[in-house]
Short mmCIF file of C-alpha atoms and ligand atoms in Angstrom, two decimals:
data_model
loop_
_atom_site.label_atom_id
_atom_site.label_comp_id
_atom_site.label_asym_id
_atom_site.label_seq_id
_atom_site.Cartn_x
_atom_site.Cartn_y
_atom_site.Cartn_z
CA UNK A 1 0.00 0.00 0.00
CA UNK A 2 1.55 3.35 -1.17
CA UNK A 3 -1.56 5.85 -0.50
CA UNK A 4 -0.34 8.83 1.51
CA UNK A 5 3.46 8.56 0.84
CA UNK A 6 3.42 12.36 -0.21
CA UNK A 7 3.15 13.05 3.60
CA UNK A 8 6.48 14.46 5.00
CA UNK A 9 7.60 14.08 8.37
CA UNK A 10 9.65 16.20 10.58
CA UNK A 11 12.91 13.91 11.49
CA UNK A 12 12.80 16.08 14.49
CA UNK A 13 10.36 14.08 16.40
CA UNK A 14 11.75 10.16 15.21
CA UNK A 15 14.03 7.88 16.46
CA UNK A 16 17.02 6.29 14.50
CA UNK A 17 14.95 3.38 13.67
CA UNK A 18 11.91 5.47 12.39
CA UNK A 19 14.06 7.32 10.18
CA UNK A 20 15.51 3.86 8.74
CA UNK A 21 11.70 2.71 7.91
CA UNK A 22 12.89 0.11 11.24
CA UNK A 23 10.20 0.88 13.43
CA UNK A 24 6.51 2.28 13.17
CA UNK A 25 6.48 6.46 13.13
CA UNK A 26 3.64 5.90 15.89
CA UNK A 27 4.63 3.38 18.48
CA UNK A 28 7.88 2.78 18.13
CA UNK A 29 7.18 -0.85 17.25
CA UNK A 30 9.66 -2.89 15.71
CA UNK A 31 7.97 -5.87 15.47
CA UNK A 32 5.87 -6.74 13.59
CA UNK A 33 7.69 -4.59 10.69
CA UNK A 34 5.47 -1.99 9.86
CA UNK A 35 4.38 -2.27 5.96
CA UNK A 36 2.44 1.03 5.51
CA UNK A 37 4.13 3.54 3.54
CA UNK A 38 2.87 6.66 5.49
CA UNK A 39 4.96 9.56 3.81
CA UNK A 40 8.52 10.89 3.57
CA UNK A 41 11.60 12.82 5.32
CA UNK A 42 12.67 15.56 3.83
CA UNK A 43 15.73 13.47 2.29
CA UNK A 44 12.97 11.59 0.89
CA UNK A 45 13.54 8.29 2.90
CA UNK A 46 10.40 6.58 3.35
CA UNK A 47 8.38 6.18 6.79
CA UNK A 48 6.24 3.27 7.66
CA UNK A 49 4.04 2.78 10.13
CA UNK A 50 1.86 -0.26 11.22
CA UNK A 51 -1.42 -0.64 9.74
CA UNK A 52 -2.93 -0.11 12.70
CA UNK A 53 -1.26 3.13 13.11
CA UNK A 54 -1.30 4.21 9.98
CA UNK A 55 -5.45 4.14 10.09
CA UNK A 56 -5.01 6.44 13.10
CA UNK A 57 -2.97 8.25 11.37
CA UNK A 58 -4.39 9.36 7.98
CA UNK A 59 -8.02 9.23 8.86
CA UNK A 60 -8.52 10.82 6.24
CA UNK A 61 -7.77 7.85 3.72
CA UNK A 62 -8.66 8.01 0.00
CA UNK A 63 -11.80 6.51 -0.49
CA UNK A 64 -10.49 3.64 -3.43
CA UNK A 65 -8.63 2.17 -0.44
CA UNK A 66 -11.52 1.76 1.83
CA UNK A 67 -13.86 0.76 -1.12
CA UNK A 68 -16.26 2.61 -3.33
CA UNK A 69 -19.85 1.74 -2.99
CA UNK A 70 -20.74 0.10 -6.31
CA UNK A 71 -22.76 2.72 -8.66
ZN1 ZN B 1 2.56 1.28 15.07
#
């Protein structure tokens, strides 16, 4: 899943292992790897999260990941 990856993140705030993509950008979890692309550093390295985290996250998801309703 690549939906939101235009976000960009403030390095500021991250640990080592967020920066690396290592651990989730919300809870610090290394385990189970987090998958979800959930936007950018400035040096363009990418930062995951866990799905879970990533739905808190980005509430505000595009609607072709959730589904459209069939017209
Ligand atoms: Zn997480």
């Amino acid at each position: 899943m690549d939906w939101l990856g235009m976000a960009t993140f403030d390095p500021e705030g991250l640990s080592f292992a967020q920066r690396d993509g290592d651990a989730c950008v919300v809870c610090h979890k290394r385990w189970p790897r987090p998958r979800v692309h959930v936007g950018r550093l400035p040096d363009s390295s990418r930062v995951l999260a866990c799905p879970d985290c990533a739905e808190a996250l980005l509430p505000a998801m595009p609607a072709t990941v959730v589904g459209l309703p069939s017209r």
